[in-house]
Coordinates of C-alpha atoms and ligand atoms in Angstrom, one line a residue:
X24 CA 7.8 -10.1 39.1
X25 CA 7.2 -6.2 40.0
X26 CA 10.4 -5.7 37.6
X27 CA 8.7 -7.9 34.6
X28 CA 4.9 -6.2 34.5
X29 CA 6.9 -2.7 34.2
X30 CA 8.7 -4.1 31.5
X31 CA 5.7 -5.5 29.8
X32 CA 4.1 -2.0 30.6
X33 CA 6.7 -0.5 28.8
X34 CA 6.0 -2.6 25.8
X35 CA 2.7 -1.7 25.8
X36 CA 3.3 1.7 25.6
X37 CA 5.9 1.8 23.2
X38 CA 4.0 -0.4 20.8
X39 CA 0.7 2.2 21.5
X40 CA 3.4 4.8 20.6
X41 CA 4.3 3.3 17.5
X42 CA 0.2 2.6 16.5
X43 CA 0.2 6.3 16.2
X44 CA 2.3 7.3 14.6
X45 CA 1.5 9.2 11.5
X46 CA 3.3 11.1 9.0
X47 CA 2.7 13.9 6.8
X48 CA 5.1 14.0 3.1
X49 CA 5.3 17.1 1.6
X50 CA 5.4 16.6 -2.2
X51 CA 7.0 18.0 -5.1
X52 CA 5.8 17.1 -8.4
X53 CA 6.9 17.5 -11.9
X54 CA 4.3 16.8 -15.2
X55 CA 2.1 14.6 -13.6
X56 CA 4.8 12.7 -11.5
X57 CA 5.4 12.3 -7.8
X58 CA 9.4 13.2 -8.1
X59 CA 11.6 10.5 -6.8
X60 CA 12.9 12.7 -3.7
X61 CA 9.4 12.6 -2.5
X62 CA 9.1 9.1 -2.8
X63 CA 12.5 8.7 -1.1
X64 CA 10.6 11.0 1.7
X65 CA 7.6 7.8 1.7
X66 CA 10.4 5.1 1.9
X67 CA 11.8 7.3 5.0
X68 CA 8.1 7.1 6.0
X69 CA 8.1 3.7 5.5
X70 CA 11.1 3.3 7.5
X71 CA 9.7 5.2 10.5
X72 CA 7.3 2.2 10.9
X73 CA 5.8 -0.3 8.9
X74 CA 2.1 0.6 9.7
X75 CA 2.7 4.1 9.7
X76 CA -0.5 6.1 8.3
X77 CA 1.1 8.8 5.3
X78 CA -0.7 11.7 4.3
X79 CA 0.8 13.0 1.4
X80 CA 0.5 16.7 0.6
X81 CA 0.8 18.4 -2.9
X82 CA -0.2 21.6 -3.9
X83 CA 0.1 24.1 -7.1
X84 CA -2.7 24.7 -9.8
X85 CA -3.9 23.3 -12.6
X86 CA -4.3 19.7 -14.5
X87 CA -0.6 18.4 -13.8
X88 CA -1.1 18.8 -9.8
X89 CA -4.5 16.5 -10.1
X90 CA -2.6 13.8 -12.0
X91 CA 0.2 14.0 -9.9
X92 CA -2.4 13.5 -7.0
X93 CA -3.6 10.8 -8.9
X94 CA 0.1 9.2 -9.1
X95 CA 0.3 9.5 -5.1
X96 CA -2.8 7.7 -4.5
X97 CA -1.2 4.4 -6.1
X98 CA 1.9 5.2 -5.2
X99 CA 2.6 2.9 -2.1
X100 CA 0.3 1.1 0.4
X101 CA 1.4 3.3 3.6
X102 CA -0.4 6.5 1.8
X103 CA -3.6 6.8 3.4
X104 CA -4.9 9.6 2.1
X105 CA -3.3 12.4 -0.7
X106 CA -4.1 16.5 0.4
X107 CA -4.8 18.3 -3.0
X108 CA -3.9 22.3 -2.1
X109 CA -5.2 24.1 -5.5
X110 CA -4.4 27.5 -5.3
X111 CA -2.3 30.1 -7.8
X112 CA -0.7 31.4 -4.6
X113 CA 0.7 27.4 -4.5
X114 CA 2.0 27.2 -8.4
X115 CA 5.4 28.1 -7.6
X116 CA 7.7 26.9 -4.7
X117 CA 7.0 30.2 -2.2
X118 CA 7.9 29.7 1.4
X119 CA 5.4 32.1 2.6
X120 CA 2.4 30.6 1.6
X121 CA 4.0 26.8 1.5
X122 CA 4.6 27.5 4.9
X123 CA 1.0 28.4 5.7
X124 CA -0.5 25.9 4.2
X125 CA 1.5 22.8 6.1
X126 CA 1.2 25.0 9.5
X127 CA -3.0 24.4 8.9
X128 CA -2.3 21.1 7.8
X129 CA -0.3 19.9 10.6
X130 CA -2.4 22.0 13.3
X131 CA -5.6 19.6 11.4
X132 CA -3.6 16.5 11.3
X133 CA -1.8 16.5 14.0
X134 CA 0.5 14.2 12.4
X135 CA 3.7 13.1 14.9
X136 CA 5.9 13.5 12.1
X137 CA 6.5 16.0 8.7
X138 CA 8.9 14.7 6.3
X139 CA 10.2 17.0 3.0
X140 CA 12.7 15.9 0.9
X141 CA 16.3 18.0 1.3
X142 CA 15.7 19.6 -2.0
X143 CA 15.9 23.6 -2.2
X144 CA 12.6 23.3 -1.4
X145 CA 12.3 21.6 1.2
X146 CA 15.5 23.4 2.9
X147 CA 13.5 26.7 2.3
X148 CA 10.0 25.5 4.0
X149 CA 10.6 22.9 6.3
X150 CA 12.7 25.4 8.7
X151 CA 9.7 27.9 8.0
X152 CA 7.3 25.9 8.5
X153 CA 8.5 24.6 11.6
X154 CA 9.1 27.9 13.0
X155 CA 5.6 28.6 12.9
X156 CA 4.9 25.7 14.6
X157 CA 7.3 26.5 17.1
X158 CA 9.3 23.0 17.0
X159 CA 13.1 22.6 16.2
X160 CA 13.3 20.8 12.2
X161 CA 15.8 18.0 12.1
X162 CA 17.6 18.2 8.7
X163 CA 19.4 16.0 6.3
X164 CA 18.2 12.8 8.0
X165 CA 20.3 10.0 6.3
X166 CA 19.2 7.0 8.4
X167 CA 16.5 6.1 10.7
X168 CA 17.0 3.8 13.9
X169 CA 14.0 4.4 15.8
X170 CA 11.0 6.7 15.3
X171 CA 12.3 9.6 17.2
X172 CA 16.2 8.5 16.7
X173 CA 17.8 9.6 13.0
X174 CA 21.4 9.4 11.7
X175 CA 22.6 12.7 10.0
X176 CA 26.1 14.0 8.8
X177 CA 28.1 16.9 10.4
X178 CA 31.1 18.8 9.6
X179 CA 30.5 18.4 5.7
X180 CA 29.8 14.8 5.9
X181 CA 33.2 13.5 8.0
X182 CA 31.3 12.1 11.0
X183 CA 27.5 11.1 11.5
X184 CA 25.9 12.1 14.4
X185 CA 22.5 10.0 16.1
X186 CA 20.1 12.3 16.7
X187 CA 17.4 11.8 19.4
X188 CA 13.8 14.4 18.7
X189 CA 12.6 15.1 22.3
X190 CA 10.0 17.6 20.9
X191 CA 6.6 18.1 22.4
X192 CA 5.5 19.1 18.6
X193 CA 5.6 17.1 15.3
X194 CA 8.7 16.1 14.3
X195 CA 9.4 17.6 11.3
X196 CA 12.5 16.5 9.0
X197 CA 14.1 17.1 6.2
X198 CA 15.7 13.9 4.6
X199 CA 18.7 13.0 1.7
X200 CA 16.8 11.6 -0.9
X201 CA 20.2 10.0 -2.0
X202 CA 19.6 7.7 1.2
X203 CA 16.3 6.2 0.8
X204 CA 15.6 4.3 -2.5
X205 CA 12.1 5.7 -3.5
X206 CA 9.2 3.7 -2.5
X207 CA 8.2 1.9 -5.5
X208 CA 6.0 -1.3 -3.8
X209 CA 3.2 -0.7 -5.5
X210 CA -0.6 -0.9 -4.7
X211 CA -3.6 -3.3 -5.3
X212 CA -5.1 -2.2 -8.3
X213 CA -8.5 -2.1 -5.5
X214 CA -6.5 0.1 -3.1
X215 CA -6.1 3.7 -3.8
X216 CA -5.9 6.5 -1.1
X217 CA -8.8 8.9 -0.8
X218 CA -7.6 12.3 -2.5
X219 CA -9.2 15.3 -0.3
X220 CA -9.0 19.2 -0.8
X221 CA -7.5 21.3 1.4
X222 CA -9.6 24.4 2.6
X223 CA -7.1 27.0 1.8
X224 CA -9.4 30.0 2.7
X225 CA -6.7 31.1 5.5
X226 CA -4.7 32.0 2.8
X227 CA -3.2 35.4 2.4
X228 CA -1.3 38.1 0.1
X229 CA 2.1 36.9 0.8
X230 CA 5.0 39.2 0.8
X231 CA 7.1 37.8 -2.1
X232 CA 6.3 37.3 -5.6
X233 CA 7.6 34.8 -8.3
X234 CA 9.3 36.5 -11.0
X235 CA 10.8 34.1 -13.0
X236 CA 12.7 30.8 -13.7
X237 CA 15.2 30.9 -16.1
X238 CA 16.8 27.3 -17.0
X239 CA 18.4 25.5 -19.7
X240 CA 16.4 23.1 -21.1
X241 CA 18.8 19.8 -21.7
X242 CA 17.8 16.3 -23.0
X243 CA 20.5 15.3 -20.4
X244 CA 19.6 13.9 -16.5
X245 CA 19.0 15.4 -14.0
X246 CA 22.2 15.8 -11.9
X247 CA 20.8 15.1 -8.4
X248 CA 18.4 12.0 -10.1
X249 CA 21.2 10.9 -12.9
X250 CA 22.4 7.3 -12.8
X251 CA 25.9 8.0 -14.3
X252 CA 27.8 11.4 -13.4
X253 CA 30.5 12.8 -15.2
X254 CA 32.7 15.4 -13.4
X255 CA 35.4 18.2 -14.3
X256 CA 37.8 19.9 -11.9
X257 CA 40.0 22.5 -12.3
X258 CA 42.4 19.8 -13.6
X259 CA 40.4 20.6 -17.7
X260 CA 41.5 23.8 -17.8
X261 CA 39.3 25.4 -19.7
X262 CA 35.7 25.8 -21.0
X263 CA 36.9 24.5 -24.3
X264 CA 38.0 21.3 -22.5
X265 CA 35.6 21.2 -20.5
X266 CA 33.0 20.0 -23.5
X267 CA 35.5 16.5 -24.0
X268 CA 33.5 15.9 -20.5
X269 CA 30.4 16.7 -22.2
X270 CA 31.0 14.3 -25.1
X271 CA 31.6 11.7 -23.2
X272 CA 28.3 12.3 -21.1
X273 CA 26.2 12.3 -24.0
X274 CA 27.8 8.7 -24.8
X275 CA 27.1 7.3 -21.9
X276 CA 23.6 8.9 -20.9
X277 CA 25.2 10.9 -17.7
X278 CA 24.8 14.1 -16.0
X279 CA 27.7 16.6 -15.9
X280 CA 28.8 17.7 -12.9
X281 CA 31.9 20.0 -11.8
X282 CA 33.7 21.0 -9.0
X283 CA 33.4 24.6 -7.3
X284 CA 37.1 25.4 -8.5
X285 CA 35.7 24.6 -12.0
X286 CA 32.5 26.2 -11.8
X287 CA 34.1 29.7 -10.5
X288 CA 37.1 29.3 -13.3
X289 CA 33.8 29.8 -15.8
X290 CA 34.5 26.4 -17.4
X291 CA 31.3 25.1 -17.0
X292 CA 28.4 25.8 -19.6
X293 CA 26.1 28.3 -18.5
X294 CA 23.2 26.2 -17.2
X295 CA 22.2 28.4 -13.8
X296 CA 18.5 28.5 -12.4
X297 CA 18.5 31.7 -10.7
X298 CA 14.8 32.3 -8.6
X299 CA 14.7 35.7 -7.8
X300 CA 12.3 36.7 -5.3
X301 CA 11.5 40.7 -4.1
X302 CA 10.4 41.8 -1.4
X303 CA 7.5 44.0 -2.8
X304 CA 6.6 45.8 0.6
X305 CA 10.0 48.0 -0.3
X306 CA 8.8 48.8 -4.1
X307 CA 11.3 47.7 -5.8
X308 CA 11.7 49.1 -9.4
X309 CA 10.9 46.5 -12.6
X310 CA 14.7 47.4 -13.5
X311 CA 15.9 46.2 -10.1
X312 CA 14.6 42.3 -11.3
X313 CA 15.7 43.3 -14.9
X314 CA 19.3 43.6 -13.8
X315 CA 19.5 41.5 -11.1
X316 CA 18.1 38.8 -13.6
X317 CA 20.7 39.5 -16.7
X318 CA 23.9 39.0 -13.9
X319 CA 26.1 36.5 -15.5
X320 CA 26.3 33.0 -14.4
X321 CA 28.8 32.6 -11.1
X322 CA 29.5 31.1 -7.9
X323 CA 27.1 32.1 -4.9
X324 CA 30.1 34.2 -3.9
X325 CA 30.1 36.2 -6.6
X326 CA 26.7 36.6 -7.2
X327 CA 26.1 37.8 -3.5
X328 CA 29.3 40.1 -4.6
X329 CA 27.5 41.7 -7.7
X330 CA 24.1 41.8 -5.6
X331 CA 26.2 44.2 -3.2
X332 CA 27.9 46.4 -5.4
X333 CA 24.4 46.7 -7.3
X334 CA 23.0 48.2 -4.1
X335 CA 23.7 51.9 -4.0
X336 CA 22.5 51.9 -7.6
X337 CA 19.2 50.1 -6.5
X338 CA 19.1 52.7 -3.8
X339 CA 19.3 55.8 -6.0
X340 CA 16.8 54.2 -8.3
X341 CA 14.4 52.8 -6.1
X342 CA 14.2 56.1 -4.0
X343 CA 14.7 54.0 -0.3
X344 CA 17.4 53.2 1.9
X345 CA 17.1 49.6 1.8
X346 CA 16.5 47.1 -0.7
X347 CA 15.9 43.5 0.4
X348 CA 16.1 40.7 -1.4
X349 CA 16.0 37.0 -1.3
X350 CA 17.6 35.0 -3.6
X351 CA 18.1 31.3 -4.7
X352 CA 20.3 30.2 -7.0
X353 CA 20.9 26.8 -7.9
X354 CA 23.6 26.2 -9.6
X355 CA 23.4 23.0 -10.9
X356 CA 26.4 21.5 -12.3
X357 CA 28.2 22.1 -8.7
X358 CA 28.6 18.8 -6.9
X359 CA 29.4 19.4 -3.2
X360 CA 28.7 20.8 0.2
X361 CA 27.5 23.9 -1.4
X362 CA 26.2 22.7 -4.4
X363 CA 24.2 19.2 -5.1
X364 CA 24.3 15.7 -3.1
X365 CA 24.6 13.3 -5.5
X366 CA 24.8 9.4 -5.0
X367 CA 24.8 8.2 -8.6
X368 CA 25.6 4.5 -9.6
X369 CA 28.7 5.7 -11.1
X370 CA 30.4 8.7 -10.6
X371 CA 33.3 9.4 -13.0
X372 CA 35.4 12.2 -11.1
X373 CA 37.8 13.8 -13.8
X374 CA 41.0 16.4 -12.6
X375 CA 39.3 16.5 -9.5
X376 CA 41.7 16.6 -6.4
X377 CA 39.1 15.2 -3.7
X378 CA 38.8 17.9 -1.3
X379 CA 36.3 17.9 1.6
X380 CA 33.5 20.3 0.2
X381 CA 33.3 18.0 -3.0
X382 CA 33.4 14.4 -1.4
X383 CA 30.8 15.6 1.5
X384 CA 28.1 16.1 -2.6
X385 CA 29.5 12.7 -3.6
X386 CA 31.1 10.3 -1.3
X387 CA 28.1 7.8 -1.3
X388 CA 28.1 6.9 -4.9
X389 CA 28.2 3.2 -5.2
X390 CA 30.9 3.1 -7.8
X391 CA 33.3 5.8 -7.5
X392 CA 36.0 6.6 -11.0
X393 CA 38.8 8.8 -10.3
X394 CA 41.4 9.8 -12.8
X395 CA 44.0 12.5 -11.7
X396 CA 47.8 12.2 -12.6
X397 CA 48.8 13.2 -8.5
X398 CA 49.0 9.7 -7.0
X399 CA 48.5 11.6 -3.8
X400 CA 45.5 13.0 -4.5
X401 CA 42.3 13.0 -1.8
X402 CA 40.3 11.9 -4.0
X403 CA 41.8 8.4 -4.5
X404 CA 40.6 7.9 -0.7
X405 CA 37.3 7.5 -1.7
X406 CA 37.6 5.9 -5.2
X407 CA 37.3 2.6 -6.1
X408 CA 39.1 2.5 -9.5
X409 CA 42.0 5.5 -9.3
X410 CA 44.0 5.6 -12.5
X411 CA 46.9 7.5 -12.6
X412 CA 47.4 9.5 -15.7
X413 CA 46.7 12.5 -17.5
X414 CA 43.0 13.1 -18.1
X415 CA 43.0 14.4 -21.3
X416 CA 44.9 10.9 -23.1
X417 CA 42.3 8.9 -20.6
X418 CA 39.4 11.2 -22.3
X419 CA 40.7 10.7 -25.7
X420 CA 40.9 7.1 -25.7
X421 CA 37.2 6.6 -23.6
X422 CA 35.4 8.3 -26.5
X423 CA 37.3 6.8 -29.0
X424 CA 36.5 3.3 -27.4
X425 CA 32.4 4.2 -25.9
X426 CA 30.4 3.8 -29.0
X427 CA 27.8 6.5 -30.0
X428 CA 24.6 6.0 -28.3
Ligands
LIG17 P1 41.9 21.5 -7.5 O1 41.9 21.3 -6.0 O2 42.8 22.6 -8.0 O3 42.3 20.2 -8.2 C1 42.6 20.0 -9.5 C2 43.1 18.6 -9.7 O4 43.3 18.3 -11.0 C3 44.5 18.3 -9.0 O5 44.4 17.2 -8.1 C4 45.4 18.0 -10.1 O6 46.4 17.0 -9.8 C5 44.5 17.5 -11.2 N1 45.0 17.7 -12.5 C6 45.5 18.8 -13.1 N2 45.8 18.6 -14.4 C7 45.5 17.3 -14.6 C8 45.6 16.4 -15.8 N3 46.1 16.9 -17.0 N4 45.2 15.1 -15.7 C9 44.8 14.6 -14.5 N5 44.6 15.4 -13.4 C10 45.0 16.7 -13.5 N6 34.1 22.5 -3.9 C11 33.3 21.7 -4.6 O7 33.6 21.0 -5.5 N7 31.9 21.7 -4.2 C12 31.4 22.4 -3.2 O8 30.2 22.4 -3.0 C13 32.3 23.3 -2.5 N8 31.9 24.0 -1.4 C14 32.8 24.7 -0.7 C15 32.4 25.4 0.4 C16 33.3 26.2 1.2 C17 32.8 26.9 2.4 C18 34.6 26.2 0.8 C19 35.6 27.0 1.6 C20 35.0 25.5 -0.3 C21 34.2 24.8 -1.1 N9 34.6 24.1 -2.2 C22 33.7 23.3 -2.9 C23 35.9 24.3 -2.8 C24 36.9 23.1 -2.4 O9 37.5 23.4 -1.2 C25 38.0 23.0 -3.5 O10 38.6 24.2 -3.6 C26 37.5 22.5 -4.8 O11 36.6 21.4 -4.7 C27 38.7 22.1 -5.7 O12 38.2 21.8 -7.0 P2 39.1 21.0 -8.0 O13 39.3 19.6 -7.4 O14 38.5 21.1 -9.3 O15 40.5 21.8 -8.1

């Protein structure tokens, strides 16, 4: 009998456990929208537990944050209540003052979990964040099994490891978007979440500044969002060949994606978002961004290579020893370990030999395309239609069969 009441005590406290717990989801938002990661981030909520209580947190400035706020109050029964943080410091995806701003939140909140999206911004802030808050981040959460238990890949996506959070802090987490569907159940037209402004007088001068975005702007999908991605490997050849790829994504509404092998062979069109960020505190000269910013388009490797043999120039110029700088570069055609996590409905995968940095960006696709004319290649491991043949007749006779648009 003794054995049974600890048992039902344990019940008792793990369903009082569960009744609290609450979750924080930190945003991102795009003209007026919720993005779909961050509603992947409220399905992972979701998943947590049913009756968890969501605050969602946005910030940035201006009318398309209050709409997007707007969005996020309808956006799914769990939200409870949407954090507006209007601030210029906020317009652009900073760590420093990102960082800041969910330390206060989460110190008011006291929410036992955090939950960002495994974009670049979320990989940037969510470590930050939860250094400041002095608790270990869990990242690239794929699954959830219990509140505190989370799947998550290792070695480049070959195994999956469980994960237990034994923190004394909020658990904060970074999840794969590609593994949660985004919340869409929607709201009562009656219930929408209180929106609330966050005091944001603890902000300060942070010690980057934004200088600029440079991207291409394409009609085309988004890669990490498209349904349908087209890929090239080194098996095109050339930049030239590379655009038979393209033609055939504009026919059928897909993104482009490429290999690493591809990207660093230059085939693929220039279509880098480099966000350049300097460390003011060391003075930098205007012609330190001005070159740094007209480097050509390359792998991270290369980049980081040219960066390096810029130095001693930037030394002599800027009149100090040491120049820091913090970079990100997205390079967003590259599908892969080091480049985007993609799990598109199909993923067309063409001259592409399979190895394990490119299946860890693709491997959960649902419907997987591979044409390479080695019968032995990886890739055919993971592919559920493999054709044998050269790529270039397969190419030619797919745009001569797909109608125009
Ligand atoms: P290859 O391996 O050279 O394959 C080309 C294929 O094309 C071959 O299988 C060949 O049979 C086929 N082919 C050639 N001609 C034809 C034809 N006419 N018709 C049909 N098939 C043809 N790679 C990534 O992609 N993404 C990453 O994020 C990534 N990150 C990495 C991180 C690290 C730390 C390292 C070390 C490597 C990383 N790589 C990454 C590189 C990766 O290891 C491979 O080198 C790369 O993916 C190979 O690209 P590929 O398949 O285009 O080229």
């Amino acid at each position: 009998r003794r054995g049974s009441g600890c048992r039902g005590g344990l019940r008792l406290i793990a369903h009082s456990l569960r009744r609290f717990v609450s979750t924080l989801v930190v945003a991102e938002h795009e003209g007026g929208f919720v993005k779909p990661s961050s509603l992947s981030a409220l399905a992972a909520a979701e998943a947590i537990a049913k009756d968890n209580k969501v605050s969602v947190l946005l910030g940035g400035s201006g009318p398309a944050l209050h709409k997007a706020a707007d969005h996020a109050a309808c956006s799914h029964p769990l939200v409870s209540e949407v954090l507006v943080a209007d601030s210029e410091a906020l317009a652009h995806p900073l760590a420093e003052p990102w960082a800041e701003l969910l330390r206060s939140v989460q110190q008011k909140g006291g929410y036992s979990h955090v939950i960002a999206s495994s974009t670049s911004f979320g990989k940037n802030l969510l470590p930050r964040a939860a250094a400041l808050l002095d608790v270990s981040p869990v990242t690239d959460v794929t699954a959830v099994k219990e509140p505190h238990v989370f799947v998550r890949p290792i070695y480049a996506g070959n195994a999956l490891c469980t994960v237990k959070y034994t923190g004394e802090g909020p658990c904060m987490m970074s999840i794969r978007s590609t593994s949660f569907s985004p919340a869409t159940e929607a709201m009562s037209e009656t219930k929408v979440a209180p929106i609330t402004q966050v005091d944001l007088s603890f902000l300060s001068e942070g010690k980057s500044t934004w200088v600029n975005l440079t991207s291409q702007d394409t009609e085309r999908p988004d890669l990490a969002n498209a349904p349908v991605v087209v890929t090239g490997g080194r098996g095109l050849k050339s930049a030239e060949n590379f655009k038979l790829l393209e033609q055939l994504a504009e026919k059928l509404g897909a993104a482009v994606g490429a290999t690493r092998a591809a990207v660093d062979a230059g085939y693929v069109p220039n279509d880098l978002q480099v966000r350049l960020l300097v460390y003011h505190e060391f003075c930098i000269m205007p012609c330190t961004a001005v070159i740094l910013a007209s480097l050509p388009p390359c792998s991270t490797s290369h980049l980081l290579l040219q960066v390096h043999c810029c130095l001693p120039f930037l030394n002599n110029h800027s009149g100090h020893s040491l120049v820091v700088l913090f970079m990100q570069c997205v390079f967003r055609p590259q599908v892969g370990q080091t480049g985007k996590i993609v799990a598109p409905d199909l993923y067309m995968a063409f001259g592409v030999s399979g190895a394990i940095q490119h299946l860890a960006g693709m491997r959960d696709s649902k419907v997987i395309v591979a044409v390479n004319k080695d019968a032995d290649a990886p890739i055919f491991q993971v592919a559920d239609y493999g054709l044998v043949a050269d790529l270039f007749e397969v190419l030619d006779e797919l745009l001569k069969k797909i109608p125009e648009k």
